CSV table of C-alpha atoms in Angstrom, one decimal:
chain,number,residue,atom,x,y,z
A,13,ASP,CA,0.1,0.0,-0.2
A,14,PHE,CA,1.1,3.4,-0.8
A,15,TRP,CA,-1.3,5.7,1.4
A,16,GLY,CA,-0.8,9.4,1.3
A,17,CYS,CA,2.7,9.6,-0.4
A,18,PRO,CA,2.4,13.1,-2.0
A,19,GLU,CA,5.7,12.6,-3.4
A,20,PHE,CA,5.1,9.1,-5.0
A,21,GLY,CA,4.4,9.4,-8.9
A,22,ASP,CA,5.2,7.9,-12.1
A,23,LEU,CA,8.9,7.1,-11.2
A,24,GLY,CA,8.0,5.2,-8.3
A,25,LEU,CA,5.6,3.0,-10.1
A,26,HIS,CA,8.1,2.5,-12.9
A,27,PHE,CA,10.2,0.8,-10.0
A,28,ILE,CA,7.4,-1.4,-8.9
A,29,TRP,CA,6.6,-2.5,-12.5
A,30,GLU,CA,10.4,-3.4,-13.2
A,31,MET,CA,10.3,-5.4,-9.8
A,32,MET,CA,6.9,-7.2,-10.9
A,33,LYS,CA,8.1,-8.1,-14.5
A,34,THR,CA,10.9,-10.3,-12.8
A,35,LEU,CA,7.8,-12.5,-11.8
A,36,PRO,CA,6.5,-13.7,-14.8
A,37,CYS,CA,4.5,-16.5,-13.0
A,38,LEU,CA,2.5,-13.9,-10.8
A,39,ARG,CA,-0.8,-14.9,-10.4
A,40,SER,CA,-2.4,-12.4,-8.1
A,41,ILE,CA,-1.7,-8.4,-7.7
A,42,ASN,CA,-3.3,-6.0,-5.1
A,43,LEU,CA,-1.8,-2.5,-5.1
A,44,VAL,CA,-3.1,0.5,-3.4
A,45,PHE,CA,-2.2,4.1,-4.2
A,46,SER,CA,-4.0,6.5,-2.3
A,47,LYS,CA,-3.5,10.4,-2.2
A,48,CYS,CA,-0.6,10.1,-4.6
A,49,PRO,CA,-1.4,13.1,-6.6
A,50,LYS,CA,1.8,13.0,-8.6
A,51,MET,CA,0.6,9.8,-10.4
A,52,THR,CA,-0.4,10.5,-13.9
A,53,ASP,CA,-1.7,8.4,-16.8
A,54,ALA,CA,2.0,8.0,-18.2
A,55,GLY,CA,2.2,5.7,-14.9
A,56,LEU,CA,-0.5,3.4,-16.1
A,57,ASP,CA,1.4,3.4,-19.9
A,58,ASP,CA,4.4,2.3,-18.3
A,59,MET,CA,2.8,-0.5,-16.5
A,60,ASN,CA,1.2,-1.6,-19.8
A,61,GLU,CA,4.9,-1.5,-21.6
A,62,THR,CA,7.0,-2.8,-18.7
A,63,LEU,CA,4.6,-5.9,-17.9
A,64,LYS,CA,4.4,-7.5,-21.3
A,65,SER,CA,6.0,-10.6,-19.8
A,66,LEU,CA,3.4,-11.0,-17.1
A,67,THR,CA,0.6,-13.1,-18.7
A,68,SER,CA,-0.6,-15.4,-15.9
A,69,LEU,CA,-2.4,-13.1,-13.6
A,70,ARG,CA,-5.8,-14.6,-12.5
A,71,LYS,CA,-6.5,-11.7,-9.9
A,72,ILE,CA,-6.1,-8.1,-10.5
A,73,LYS,CA,-6.9,-5.6,-7.6
A,74,LEU,CA,-5.7,-1.7,-8.4
A,75,GLU,CA,-6.8,1.1,-6.3
A,76,PHE,CA,-6.3,4.7,-7.3
A,77,TYR,CA,-7.8,7.0,-4.8
A,78,PHE,CA,-7.5,10.5,-5.1
A,79,CYS,CA,-4.8,10.2,-8.2
A,80,VAL,CA,-6.5,13.4,-9.5
A,81,LYS,CA,-4.2,13.4,-12.5
A,82,ILE,CA,-5.4,10.1,-14.0
A,83,THR,CA,-7.9,10.5,-17.1
A,84,ASP,CA,-9.8,8.5,-19.4
A,85,THR,CA,-6.4,8.2,-21.2
A,86,GLY,CA,-5.1,6.4,-18.2
A,87,MET,CA,-8.3,3.9,-18.6
A,88,ILE,CA,-7.3,3.0,-22.1
A,89,TYR,CA,-3.7,2.1,-20.7
A,90,LEU,CA,-5.2,0.2,-18.4
A,91,CYS,CA,-7.3,-1.6,-20.4
A,92,GLU,CA,-4.5,-2.6,-22.9
A,93,PHE,CA,-2.7,-4.0,-19.7
A,94,LEU,CA,-5.5,-5.9,-19.0
A,95,LYS,CA,-6.4,-7.7,-22.5
A,96,ARG,CA,-3.2,-9.8,-22.5
A,97,PHE,CA,-4.8,-11.7,-19.3
A,98,VAL,CA,-7.1,-14.3,-21.2
A,99,ASP,CA,-7.7,-16.3,-18.1
A,100,LEU,CA,-8.3,-13.4,-15.8
A,101,GLN,CA,-11.0,-14.0,-13.3
A,102,SER,CA,-11.3,-11.3,-10.6
A,103,LEU,CA,-11.0,-7.6,-11.3
A,104,TYR,CA,-11.3,-5.0,-9.1
A,105,ILE,CA,-10.5,-1.5,-10.0
A,106,TYR,CA,-11.1,1.6,-7.6
A,107,PHE,CA,-10.7,5.3,-9.0
A,108,GLY,CA,-12.4,7.1,-6.1
A,109,ASN,CA,-11.9,10.7,-6.3
A,110,CYS,CA,-10.0,10.8,-9.7
A,111,SER,CA,-11.7,14.2,-10.9
A,112,GLU,CA,-10.7,13.9,-14.4
A,113,ILE,CA,-12.2,10.4,-15.0
A,114,THR,CA,-15.6,10.8,-17.3
A,115,ASP,CA,-18.0,8.7,-19.0
A,116,ILE,CA,-15.4,7.7,-21.7
A,117,GLY,CA,-12.9,6.3,-19.2
A,118,VAL,CA,-15.6,4.0,-17.4
A,119,GLY,CA,-16.9,3.2,-21.1
A,120,THR,CA,-13.4,2.0,-21.8
A,121,ILE,CA,-13.5,-0.3,-18.9
A,122,VAL,CA,-16.9,-1.8,-19.5
A,123,ASP,CA,-16.0,-2.3,-23.4
A,124,TYR,CA,-12.9,-4.3,-22.3
A,125,MET,CA,-15.1,-6.4,-19.8
A,126,SER,CA,-17.6,-7.0,-22.4
A,127,ASN,CA,-14.8,-9.0,-24.4
A,128,GLN,CA,-13.5,-10.7,-21.6
A,129,THR,CA,-15.2,-14.3,-20.9
A,130,SER,CA,-13.1,-15.6,-18.1
A,131,LEU,CA,-14.0,-12.9,-15.6
A,132,LEU,CA,-16.0,-14.5,-12.4
A,133,LYS,CA,-15.6,-11.6,-10.3
A,134,ILE,CA,-16.0,-7.7,-10.9
A,135,GLY,CA,-15.9,-4.7,-8.9
A,136,LEU,CA,-15.9,-1.1,-10.5
A,137,ASP,CA,-15.8,1.8,-8.3
A,138,PHE,CA,-15.9,5.5,-9.5
A,139,ASP,CA,-16.8,6.7,-6.1
A,140,ASP,CA,-16.6,11.0,-6.1
A,141,CYS,CA,-15.8,10.6,-9.7
A,142,GLU,CA,-18.0,14.0,-10.3
A,143,LYS,CA,-17.7,13.5,-14.1
A,144,VAL,CA,-19.2,10.1,-14.6
A,145,THR,CA,-22.7,10.4,-15.4
A,146,ASP,CA,-26.1,8.6,-15.8
A,147,LYS,CA,-24.4,7.6,-19.2
A,148,SER,CA,-21.8,5.6,-17.2
A,149,LEU,CA,-24.6,3.8,-14.8
A,150,LYS,CA,-26.4,2.9,-17.7
A,151,LYS,CA,-23.6,1.4,-19.6
A,152,MET,CA,-22.6,-0.7,-16.2
A,153,ILE,CA,-26.0,-1.7,-15.7
A,154,GLN,CA,-26.6,-3.0,-19.3
A,155,TYR,CA,-23.1,-4.8,-19.1
A,156,PHE,CA,-23.6,-6.4,-15.7
A,157,GLU,CA,-27.1,-7.4,-16.9
A,158,THR,CA,-26.1,-9.3,-19.8
A,159,GLN,CA,-23.1,-10.7,-17.8
A,160,PHE,CA,-24.2,-11.7,-14.2
A,161,PHE,CA,-27.3,-11.8,-12.0
A,162,LEU,CA,-27.1,-8.4,-10.7
A,163,LYS,CA,-28.0,-8.1,-6.9
A,164,LYS,CA,-27.2,-4.8,-6.1
A,165,ILE,CA,-25.0,-2.0,-7.0
A,166,THR,CA,-23.6,0.6,-4.3
A,167,LEU,CA,-22.1,4.0,-5.2
A,168,GLY,CA,-19.5,4.6,-2.9
A,169,SER,CA,-19.3,6.5,0.3
A,170,ASP,CA,-20.8,9.5,-1.4
A,171,GLY,CA,-21.6,7.9,-4.7
A,172,MET,CA,-21.1,9.4,-7.9
A,173,PRO,CA,-22.3,12.9,-7.9
A,174,GLY,CA,-22.8,13.0,-11.5
A,175,VAL,CA,-25.4,9.9,-11.4
A,176,THR,CA,-28.9,11.4,-10.9
A,177,GLN,CA,-32.3,9.9,-9.5
A,178,ALA,CA,-34.0,10.4,-12.7
A,179,GLY,CA,-31.1,8.5,-14.3
A,180,ALA,CA,-31.2,5.6,-11.5
A,181,ASP,CA,-35.0,5.4,-12.2
A,182,GLU,CA,-34.7,5.2,-16.0
A,183,PHE,CA,-31.9,2.7,-16.3
A,184,CYS,CA,-32.6,0.4,-13.1
A,185,HIS,CA,-36.4,0.5,-13.3
A,186,HIS,CA,-36.2,-3.4,-13.1
A,187,LEU,CA,-34.2,-3.4,-10.1
A,188,GLU,CA,-35.3,-3.0,-6.6
A,189,THR,CA,-33.3,0.0,-5.3
A,190,LEU,CA,-29.9,2.0,-6.1
A,191,LYS,CA,-28.1,2.7,-3.1
A,192,ARG,CA,-26.0,5.9,-2.9
A,193,LYS,CA,-24.7,6.0,0.6
A,194,ARG,CA,-25.6,9.1,2.4
A,195,SER,CA,-28.2,10.1,-0.2
A,196,ASP,CA,-30.4,6.9,-0.3
A,197,LEU,CA,-29.8,5.7,-3.9
A,198,LYS,CA,-29.4,2.0,-3.8
A,199,ILE,CA,-30.0,-0.4,-6.7
A,200,ALA,CA,-30.9,-4.5,-6.1
A,201,TRP,CA,-33.1,-7.0,-7.7
A,202,ARG,CA,-36.8,-6.9,-7.5
C-alpha cells in the first residue's frame, strides 16, 4: 500500500513495474495507491509497456484513490494492460475521487469487460468521480445485466455525484433499489 505518499508518482510506479516483471508466474496483484497526486496516465502506460512478460495473472486489484491526474487516457492504458490476461477471473478497479475520469473512461473499462469471457468477479468503483454521469451508470447496468445476476450496486460513500435519481430510475427500473450511501440511492434486484 502506498497511502498518503504525496511525492510518489510515475517514477515510483516504474520501479514497482520493473520489480514485478521479474515475476512472470505471478498470479495475483493487489496494489493500493491513495493520495498520490503526482501519479499520471504515464504511470499506467508504463505499466502496460513494462509488464508485457506478465501473462498468467488471474486476480487483479488496483486502487487509485485521489490520484487526480489520472484521466480517461489512463483507462485506455489500463485496458491495454488487462487485455493480455485471457484467463483473468477477478478484477477490482477503484478510482475514487479521480476527478478527471469521465463517462468515456468508464465506457472504456466496460467495453474491455464485455470482451472478457473468463471474469467471474468484478468490482468497479468510481466513487466521487464527479464527471461520471447517468451515461456510465446505464452502460454498467447493461453490461452487468447480460453477464451476471446483478443483485445490487452501491455507488460508494458519497456515490457518483454525476449520477442522478432520474437516471437511476430510468436505467434501473427493473431493479429494486439503487443505493447511494448518504443519499439513499441504491440498486438491487426486485
